[in-house]
Structure formats: structure tokens, C-alpha cells
Amino acid sequence: MATGATVGAWALVLSLWGAAAGSRNLTAQIGKPLVLNCKGAPKKPPQQLEWKLNTGRTEAWKVLSPQGGPWDSVARVLPNGSLLLPAIGIQDEGTFRCRAMSQNGKETKSSYQVRVYQIPGKPEIVDPASKLTAGVPNKVGTCVSEGGYPAGTLSWHLDGKPLIPDGKGVSVKEETRRHPETGLFTLRSELMVTPALGGAPHPTFSCSFSPGLPRRRALHTAPIQLSVWASCPFPAPEPVPLEEVQLVVKPESGAVALGGTVTLTCEAPTQPPPQIHWIKDGTPLPLPPSAVLLLSEVGPQDEGTYSCVATHRSHGSQESQAVSISIIETVEEGSTAGSVGGPGLGTLALALGILGGLGIVALLIGIIMWRRWRHQGEKRKAPENQDEEEEERAELNQSEEPEAAESNAGGP
């Protein structure tokens, strides 16, 4: 909290000094280019102007002019007289002044007070408590913000309202570290609370990061809701666990078309009914207790893993099995119109496949029948050929007998 007061005072001093000196206060994001205009400078050479820089990189005023070369990769004067810083860093914070002489001899001065910033990642609450005990100090958790500049501040909220440390029922332990190479800050804030007896049974805590520069939006953590247990002078018996908590999703697969509706129902069979809270991708959803979670007009932001937590005062808490919600890729109507009828294409392919199979079967049957017919034909021809051969053999014998008689008659 003291860090925030220091930053605010420093910003006030800068604004008052800038107003008194006639300079303009500028903020630039670290790593981004920055261009400073030199008022009154001629748009084209020859130009009579000079820039003077007093930053974290210089021990004294650094002078740059169009006639001189660039200052390494830090800054250079553009043809129109403006000063370009290609990638501004923390060491470039400081004062930039330009003095230009117009062609008619009129002198114009420009002055800038430049500060840089870096927005950190979204803060988060690490090591959160599982429950709180009334009447005794409890650690709620530690809020962490990393990679910011300037340092900024962390603050806690209870049920959406600022939680002010009073050193009694609420205390905060803060720690600020700066990276030795990048110069960026890491903030840690540990919250301790003492819930009052008979107070709210389910308080909700959250943490937010406020940048150290004006007109910058705060960043908030996901809220956590805790149950407050009454303190007991004797060891409290272990809570009886709830029966298994069931998470029912419709449609059952958890896959839905873009713009569709998904219904998640958390079933915890106990009386009186427990309080149901919802978790997405490991982070509690900032929703009022409800046994039904309705996701209508589902979009990419709704995809993820969901589970529910049932909390009963006398049975403790139990989390359900997680289910995944995903979006089904659907074929657009225009794409099916250019094809062979969309779903009809599958029916046509099936019919062609059946006809092709029947054709193959008919071909095989035909081949088998032809081979049987040919075999039977060869059997029938075999006796006929045998008779013909016997007749030819008898004719040859008859012709040979007269020839033999004639030869015998003509002999000696």
C-alpha cells in the first residue's frame, strides 16, 4: 500500500514540474518505438536544430543533431527533425528537449518528460486456503503479479468491496522484487483474516493489480469462495464426506455445434442440498451458487474442462469428475450444394458398391458354369474319337491285304 502512495506522489511531482517547465508528459510501452516532434523545425534540410537528452543512459546532457550520426541503436534524428527511439526501454526515461531555428530566424523550443510502462500478466491467487475457521487468524492466500513496470500496487476485495487492512481482523504482508536484468517488478501480497463468529458463511475474496501510471485499467484475479467453520475448543470430528457428486452434461458427449446449447447439472444426493459452485479449467467461475450451468450460444470462449464443487456445512466439500466441452466442426450448406447432393453422395456410393459386388459374384458363377460345361463336353467327345480311330484302323488293314496278295502273286 505504501508503494501506491509513493507512485502517486511521484506522478504528482512530475505533472507539476512539467506544467511549470512547459514540458509535455508522455508515456510509452517498453520495447515499442517512440517519435518526438521538434516544433518549429523546417521540414527539409538545411535545418538548424539540436536535441538534448538527459536519461538513465547519460551522465550529462547528450546532444544530437541532423548533421551528427545516430546514437548507437538508442536514438537518431529523422529528416524532418523529429527524434526516433526505435525500442524505448527503462533507461530511456527522462527529459528530451529540442531547439529549432526557422528560416526567418525564429527560435522554437520543445520539451518532453518521458516515462515508460509494461503491463504485467494477469495476477493470480496462489496457495489459497481450503476453508476458514471463525475467531482465529487464517491465511486466505497470496496474490502475485509478475512482469510489470512501474511496480504498481495489489489490493484485496471481500465480496466485491475493497478490503482495508486494520492490523486486527485483516492484515496484509507485502513484498516487492525487481528483476536484476529486465528491471520489471514482481509483487506478492499475503492476506490474513479473522472471520467473526456468526458472520458470512461463504465469503468471496479477490485481488486486483493497479498500474503505477494514470489512465491504466486494473487487472483482477479470479475470485475464490471459502467456507467458514465455527471454532471448537475440542478437536472437531472429521466431516462426513458427501456421496459421490455426479456431473451430467447434455449432450452427453460434451460436443456441440457452434451457437448450440450445453446444460451442465451437478447432482449431490444429500439433504439439505449443498451449495454448488462451478470451475472451468481449474479456475472458479464468478457465478452465484447453482446446481445447473447453462451455456447458450456456445462459442470458442466456452470450450474447456468443467467441474462442480458441492459444499455442505456438515459434510465438507467434494468436487465432481471433470467433463470437456468442445465445438463440432460443421459442413456449411454452400459447400454441400456444389457436391453430388451432400448426404446423398454416401447413399450413391453404397448402391454402387452393392452393384459392383453383385457383378463380381455373377462373374464368378459364370466362370464356374463355363468350366463345368467344357469338362462335360470333353467327356462326350472322347468315345466318339475312339470309334473314329477304330474305323480308320480297319480301313487301313483292308487296304493292306490286297496289296499283300498282289505282291505274293508276282513273286517267283
Coordinates of C-alpha atoms in Angstrom, one line a residue:
M1 CA 0.0 0.0 0.0
A2 CA 2.9 2.3 0.7
T3 CA 4.2 1.7 -2.8
G4 CA 1.0 3.1 -4.2
A5 CA 1.3 6.3 -2.2
T6 CA 4.9 6.7 -3.4
V7 CA 3.9 6.3 -7.0
G8 CA 1.1 8.7 -6.7
A9 CA 3.3 11.3 -5.1
W10 CA 5.9 10.8 -7.9
A11 CA 3.3 11.2 -10.6
L12 CA 2.0 14.4 -9.0
V13 CA 5.5 15.9 -8.8
L14 CA 6.1 15.1 -12.5
S15 CA 2.9 16.7 -13.5
L16 CA 3.6 19.9 -11.5
W17 CA 7.1 20.1 -12.8
G18 CA 6.0 19.6 -16.4
A19 CA 3.4 22.3 -16.1
A20 CA 6.0 24.7 -14.6
A21 CA 8.7 24.0 -17.1
G22 CA 6.3 24.0 -20.1
S23 CA 7.2 20.4 -21.0
R24 CA 4.8 17.6 -22.1
N25 CA 4.5 14.4 -20.1
L26 CA 4.5 11.2 -22.3
T27 CA 4.2 7.5 -21.5
A28 CA 5.4 4.8 -23.9
Q29 CA 5.3 1.0 -23.7
I30 CA 8.6 -0.8 -23.2
G31 CA 10.0 -2.2 -26.4
K32 CA 7.8 0.0 -28.7
P33 CA 9.1 2.9 -30.9
L34 CA 8.6 6.5 -29.9
V35 CA 8.8 9.6 -32.1
L36 CA 9.2 13.1 -30.6
N37 CA 8.4 16.1 -32.8
C38 CA 10.6 19.1 -32.8
K39 CA 8.3 22.1 -33.0
G40 CA 9.3 24.9 -35.5
A41 CA 11.8 22.7 -37.3
P42 CA 12.0 23.1 -41.1
K43 CA 10.6 20.1 -42.8
K44 CA 13.5 19.7 -45.2
P45 CA 17.3 20.4 -44.8
P46 CA 19.1 22.5 -44.2
Q47 CA 17.9 22.6 -40.6
Q48 CA 19.2 24.4 -37.6
L49 CA 18.2 22.3 -34.7
E50 CA 19.5 20.2 -31.9
W51 CA 18.2 17.6 -29.4
K52 CA 19.4 17.4 -25.8
L53 CA 18.7 14.2 -23.8
N54 CA 19.0 13.6 -20.1
T55 CA 18.1 10.0 -19.4
G56 CA 19.2 6.9 -17.4
R57 CA 21.7 6.2 -20.2
T58 CA 23.5 9.6 -19.8
E59 CA 25.6 11.1 -17.1
A60 CA 25.0 14.6 -18.5
W61 CA 23.1 16.1 -21.4
K62 CA 23.5 14.2 -24.7
V63 CA 23.3 16.3 -27.8
L64 CA 22.1 15.0 -31.2
S65 CA 21.7 17.0 -34.5
P66 CA 20.8 16.2 -38.1
Q67 CA 24.5 16.7 -39.0
G68 CA 25.7 14.2 -36.5
G69 CA 25.4 10.4 -36.6
P70 CA 22.8 8.3 -34.7
W71 CA 23.4 7.4 -31.1
D72 CA 24.1 3.7 -31.5
S73 CA 20.7 2.0 -31.7
V74 CA 19.2 4.2 -29.0
A75 CA 18.0 7.3 -30.9
R76 CA 18.5 9.2 -34.2
V77 CA 17.2 12.4 -35.8
L78 CA 14.9 11.9 -38.7
P79 CA 15.0 14.0 -41.9
N80 CA 12.0 16.1 -40.7
G81 CA 13.8 16.9 -37.4
S82 CA 11.9 14.5 -35.2
L83 CA 13.7 12.2 -32.8
L84 CA 13.2 8.5 -33.1
L85 CA 13.7 5.9 -30.3
P86 CA 13.3 2.5 -32.1
A87 CA 12.7 0.5 -29.0
I88 CA 12.3 2.5 -25.8
G89 CA 13.5 1.0 -22.5
I90 CA 13.5 1.8 -18.8
Q91 CA 16.9 3.5 -19.2
D92 CA 15.3 6.0 -21.7
E93 CA 13.1 7.6 -19.1
G94 CA 14.0 11.2 -18.7
T95 CA 13.9 14.7 -20.3
F96 CA 14.1 15.4 -24.1
R97 CA 14.5 18.9 -25.4
C98 CA 14.6 20.3 -28.9
R99 CA 15.6 23.8 -30.0
A100 CA 14.9 24.7 -33.7
M101 CA 15.7 27.8 -35.7
S102 CA 13.3 28.6 -38.6
Q103 CA 14.5 30.1 -41.9
N104 CA 13.4 33.6 -40.7
G105 CA 15.4 33.3 -37.6
K106 CA 12.6 32.4 -35.1
E107 CA 13.6 30.0 -32.3
T108 CA 11.2 27.4 -31.0
K109 CA 11.8 25.1 -28.1
S110 CA 10.1 21.7 -27.3
S111 CA 10.4 19.7 -24.1
Y112 CA 9.2 16.2 -23.2
Q113 CA 9.2 14.3 -19.9
V114 CA 9.0 10.6 -20.9
R115 CA 8.1 7.7 -18.7
V116 CA 7.8 4.0 -19.8
Y117 CA 5.5 1.2 -18.6
Q118 CA 4.9 -2.5 -19.0
I119 CA 1.6 -4.2 -18.3
P120 CA 2.2 -7.4 -16.3
G121 CA 0.4 -10.7 -16.7
K122 CA -3.0 -11.3 -15.1
P123 CA -2.5 -11.6 -11.3
E124 CA -3.4 -14.8 -9.6
I125 CA -4.0 -16.1 -6.0
V126 CA -1.6 -18.9 -5.2
D127 CA -1.8 -21.3 -2.2
P128 CA -5.5 -20.5 -1.5
A129 CA -7.0 -21.8 1.8
S130 CA -9.5 -24.7 1.6
K131 CA -11.6 -23.3 4.5
L132 CA -11.5 -20.6 7.2
T133 CA -12.1 -21.0 11.0
A134 CA -14.1 -18.3 12.7
G135 CA -12.5 -16.5 15.6
V136 CA -8.8 -17.2 14.7
P137 CA -6.4 -15.8 12.1
N138 CA -6.5 -17.6 8.8
K139 CA -4.3 -17.2 5.7
V140 CA -6.6 -16.7 2.7
G141 CA -3.8 -16.9 0.0
T142 CA -1.0 -14.9 -1.7
C143 CA -1.8 -12.6 -4.6
V144 CA 1.1 -12.5 -7.2
S145 CA 1.7 -10.1 -10.1
E146 CA 4.8 -10.5 -12.3
G147 CA 6.5 -8.5 -15.1
G148 CA 5.1 -5.0 -14.5
Y149 CA 6.7 -1.5 -14.6
P150 CA 6.4 0.7 -12.7
A151 CA 5.8 -1.5 -9.7
G152 CA 2.1 -0.7 -9.2
T153 CA 0.0 -2.0 -6.2
L154 CA -2.0 -5.0 -5.2
S155 CA -5.3 -4.7 -3.3
W156 CA -7.7 -7.3 -1.8
H157 CA -11.5 -7.3 -2.1
L158 CA -14.2 -9.1 0.0
D159 CA -17.5 -9.8 -1.7
G160 CA -16.6 -7.2 -4.4
K161 CA -15.7 -4.4 -1.9
P162 CA -12.2 -3.1 -1.0
L163 CA -10.7 -4.9 2.0
I164 CA -8.7 -2.4 4.1
P165 CA -6.0 -3.8 6.4
D166 CA -6.7 -2.7 10.1
G167 CA -4.0 -4.8 11.8
K168 CA -6.7 -6.7 13.8
G169 CA -9.1 -8.8 11.8
V170 CA -7.4 -8.0 8.4
S171 CA -3.6 -7.9 7.8
V172 CA -1.6 -7.9 4.6
K173 CA 2.1 -8.8 4.2
E174 CA 3.6 -7.3 1.0
E175 CA 6.8 -8.0 -0.9
T176 CA 8.2 -6.2 -4.0
R177 CA 11.1 -7.6 -6.0
R178 CA 12.8 -6.2 -9.1
H179 CA 14.5 -8.4 -11.8
P180 CA 18.2 -7.6 -12.0
E181 CA 18.3 -7.8 -15.8
T182 CA 14.9 -6.6 -17.1
G183 CA 14.1 -4.2 -14.3
L184 CA 10.5 -5.4 -14.2
F185 CA 8.7 -5.9 -10.9
T186 CA 7.1 -8.9 -9.1
L187 CA 4.6 -8.1 -6.3
R188 CA 3.3 -10.5 -3.6
S189 CA 0.6 -9.8 -1.1
E190 CA -0.4 -12.3 1.6
L191 CA -3.8 -11.8 3.2
M192 CA -4.7 -12.9 6.7
V193 CA -8.2 -12.6 8.1
T194 CA -10.0 -13.4 11.3
P195 CA -13.7 -14.2 10.4
A196 CA -16.2 -13.1 13.0
L197 CA -18.4 -15.7 14.8
G198 CA -21.8 -15.7 13.2
G199 CA -20.5 -13.8 10.1
A200 CA -21.0 -14.7 6.4
P201 CA -20.6 -18.4 6.0
H202 CA -19.2 -18.2 2.5
P203 CA -17.1 -15.1 1.9
T204 CA -15.6 -14.4 -1.6
F205 CA -12.1 -13.0 -1.9
S206 CA -10.4 -11.5 -5.0
C207 CA -7.3 -9.4 -5.7
S208 CA -6.5 -6.7 -8.2
F209 CA -3.4 -5.1 -9.7
S210 CA -3.4 -1.3 -10.2
P211 CA -0.6 0.1 -12.6
G212 CA 1.6 2.9 -11.3
L213 CA 0.5 5.2 -14.1
P214 CA -2.7 7.1 -14.6
R215 CA -5.4 6.0 -17.1
R216 CA -4.4 2.4 -17.0
R217 CA -7.0 -0.2 -16.2
A218 CA -6.7 -2.5 -13.2
L219 CA -6.3 -6.3 -13.6
H220 CA -8.3 -8.7 -11.5
T221 CA -7.8 -12.3 -10.3
A222 CA -10.5 -14.9 -10.4
P223 CA -12.5 -14.9 -7.2
I224 CA -12.3 -17.7 -4.6
Q225 CA -15.1 -18.6 -2.3
L226 CA -14.3 -20.2 1.1
S227 CA -16.4 -21.8 3.8
V228 CA -16.2 -20.5 7.4
W229 CA -16.2 -23.2 10.1
A230 CA -17.1 -22.5 13.7
S231 CA -14.1 -22.8 16.1
C232 CA -14.3 -25.5 18.7
P233 CA -12.2 -25.9 21.9
F234 CA -12.1 -29.6 21.3
P235 CA -10.8 -31.4 18.2
A236 CA -13.6 -31.3 15.7
P237 CA -14.7 -34.6 14.2
E238 CA -13.8 -35.2 10.6
P239 CA -16.7 -34.2 8.3
V240 CA -18.6 -37.0 6.8
P241 CA -17.9 -37.0 3.1
L242 CA -20.6 -36.4 0.6
E243 CA -21.8 -39.1 -1.6
E244 CA -20.2 -39.1 -5.0
V245 CA -21.0 -35.9 -6.8
Q246 CA -22.2 -36.5 -10.4
L247 CA -21.9 -34.1 -13.2
V248 CA -24.4 -34.7 -16.0
V249 CA -23.9 -33.0 -19.4
K250 CA -26.3 -32.7 -22.3
P251 CA -25.4 -33.5 -25.0
E252 CA -23.7 -36.5 -23.3
S253 CA -20.5 -36.3 -25.4
G254 CA -20.0 -32.6 -24.5
A255 CA -19.5 -31.8 -28.2
V256 CA -21.9 -29.2 -29.6
A257 CA -22.2 -27.2 -32.8
L258 CA -21.2 -23.5 -32.8
G259 CA -24.0 -21.5 -31.4
G260 CA -25.6 -24.5 -29.7
T261 CA -26.6 -25.0 -26.1
V262 CA -24.9 -27.2 -23.4
T263 CA -26.5 -27.9 -20.0
L264 CA -24.4 -29.0 -17.0
T265 CA -26.2 -30.4 -14.0
C266 CA -24.4 -31.1 -10.7
E267 CA -26.1 -33.9 -8.7
A268 CA -25.2 -34.2 -5.0
P269 CA -27.7 -36.5 -3.2
T270 CA -27.8 -35.1 0.3
Q271 CA -30.2 -33.0 2.5
P272 CA -30.3 -30.2 2.9
P273 CA -29.0 -29.5 -0.7
P274 CA -25.4 -28.3 -0.7
Q275 CA -24.1 -25.2 -2.3
I276 CA -22.8 -25.8 -5.9
H277 CA -20.0 -23.7 -7.4
W278 CA -18.5 -24.2 -10.8
I279 CA -14.9 -24.5 -12.0
K280 CA -13.6 -24.0 -15.6
D281 CA -10.0 -25.1 -16.5
G282 CA -9.1 -25.1 -12.7
T283 CA -10.4 -21.6 -12.1
P284 CA -13.6 -20.9 -10.1
L285 CA -16.3 -19.1 -12.1
P286 CA -17.6 -15.9 -10.6
L287 CA -21.2 -17.1 -10.6
P288 CA -23.8 -17.4 -7.8
P289 CA -24.3 -20.9 -6.4
S290 CA -26.5 -23.0 -8.7
A291 CA -26.9 -26.7 -9.5
V292 CA -27.3 -26.0 -13.2
L293 CA -24.9 -24.3 -15.5
L294 CA -26.4 -23.3 -18.9
L295 CA -24.1 -22.4 -21.8
S296 CA -26.2 -20.9 -24.6
E297 CA -24.9 -19.8 -28.0
V298 CA -21.7 -21.7 -27.3
G299 CA -18.5 -20.1 -28.8
P300 CA -14.8 -20.8 -28.7
Q301 CA -14.6 -19.0 -25.4
D302 CA -16.8 -21.6 -23.8
E303 CA -14.6 -24.6 -24.7
G304 CA -12.7 -26.1 -21.8
T305 CA -12.9 -28.5 -18.9
Y306 CA -15.7 -28.0 -16.4
S307 CA -16.4 -29.5 -12.9
C308 CA -18.6 -28.6 -9.9
V309 CA -17.9 -28.4 -6.2
A310 CA -20.6 -29.3 -3.7
T311 CA -20.1 -27.8 -0.3
H312 CA -22.2 -28.9 2.7
R313 CA -21.7 -27.5 6.2
S314 CA -21.8 -30.9 7.9
H315 CA -20.3 -33.0 5.1
G316 CA -17.5 -30.9 3.8
S317 CA -16.7 -30.3 0.1
Q318 CA -16.4 -32.6 -2.9
E319 CA -15.5 -32.0 -6.5
S320 CA -17.1 -33.9 -9.4
Q321 CA -15.3 -35.5 -12.2
A322 CA -14.4 -33.0 -15.0
V323 CA -16.0 -33.0 -18.4
S324 CA -14.8 -31.4 -21.6
I325 CA -16.9 -29.1 -23.7
S326 CA -15.8 -28.8 -27.4
I327 CA -17.3 -27.4 -30.6
I328 CA -18.1 -29.7 -33.5
E329 CA -16.9 -28.6 -37.0
T330 CA -19.9 -28.5 -39.2
V331 CA -20.0 -28.5 -43.1
E332 CA -21.5 -25.3 -44.5
E333 CA -24.6 -25.6 -46.6
G334 CA -22.9 -23.9 -49.6
S335 CA -20.1 -26.5 -49.7
T336 CA -22.6 -29.4 -49.9
A337 CA -24.6 -27.7 -52.7
G338 CA -21.6 -27.9 -55.1
S339 CA -21.1 -31.6 -54.4
V340 CA -23.1 -34.6 -55.5
G341 CA -26.0 -33.9 -53.2
G342 CA -24.3 -33.8 -49.8
P343 CA -25.7 -36.8 -47.7
G344 CA -27.0 -38.4 -51.0
L345 CA -23.4 -39.0 -52.1
G346 CA -23.0 -41.6 -49.3
T347 CA -26.1 -43.4 -50.4
L348 CA -25.0 -43.4 -54.1
A349 CA -21.6 -44.8 -53.1
L350 CA -23.2 -47.6 -51.1
A351 CA -25.5 -48.5 -54.0
L352 CA -22.6 -48.6 -56.4
G353 CA -20.6 -50.8 -54.0
I354 CA -23.5 -53.3 -53.8
L355 CA -24.0 -53.4 -57.6
G356 CA -20.2 -53.9 -58.0
G357 CA -20.3 -56.8 -55.5
L358 CA -23.2 -58.5 -57.2
G359 CA -21.4 -58.1 -60.6
I360 CA -18.3 -59.8 -59.2
V361 CA -20.4 -62.7 -57.8
A362 CA -22.2 -63.2 -61.2
L363 CA -18.9 -63.2 -63.0
L364 CA -17.5 -65.9 -60.7
I365 CA -20.7 -68.1 -61.1
G366 CA -20.4 -67.7 -64.9
I367 CA -16.7 -68.8 -64.9
I368 CA -17.6 -71.9 -62.7
M369 CA -20.5 -72.9 -65.0
W370 CA -18.4 -72.5 -68.2
R371 CA -15.6 -74.7 -66.8
R372 CA -18.2 -77.4 -65.9
W373 CA -19.8 -77.3 -69.4
R374 CA -16.4 -77.5 -71.0
H375 CA -15.4 -80.5 -68.9
Q376 CA -18.6 -82.4 -69.7
G377 CA -18.1 -81.6 -73.4
E378 CA -14.6 -83.2 -73.4
K379 CA -16.0 -86.4 -71.8
R380 CA -18.7 -86.7 -74.6
K381 CA -16.1 -86.3 -77.3
A382 CA -13.8 -88.9 -76.0
P383 CA -15.9 -92.0 -77.1
E384 CA -16.7 -90.6 -80.5
N385 CA -13.0 -90.0 -81.2
Q386 CA -12.2 -93.6 -80.1
D387 CA -14.8 -95.1 -82.6
E388 CA -13.4 -93.0 -85.5
E389 CA -9.9 -94.2 -84.7
E390 CA -11.0 -97.9 -84.8
E391 CA -12.8 -97.3 -88.2
E392 CA -9.7 -95.7 -89.7
R393 CA -7.6 -98.6 -88.4
A394 CA -9.9 -101.2 -90.0
E395 CA -9.8 -99.4 -93.4
L396 CA -6.0 -99.4 -93.3
N397 CA -6.0 -103.1 -92.6
Q398 CA -8.3 -103.8 -95.6
S399 CA -6.2 -101.8 -98.0
E400 CA -3.0 -103.5 -96.9
E401 CA -4.5 -107.1 -97.5
P402 CA -5.0 -106.7 -101.4
E403 CA -1.5 -105.2 -101.7
A404 CA 0.0 -108.2 -100.0
A405 CA -1.9 -110.6 -102.3
E406 CA -0.6 -108.9 -105.4
S407 CA 2.9 -108.9 -104.2
N408 CA 2.7 -112.6 -103.5
A409 CA 1.3 -113.4 -107.0
G410 CA 4.1 -111.6 -108.8
G411 CA 6.8 -113.4 -106.9
P412 CA 9.0 -116.3 -108.3

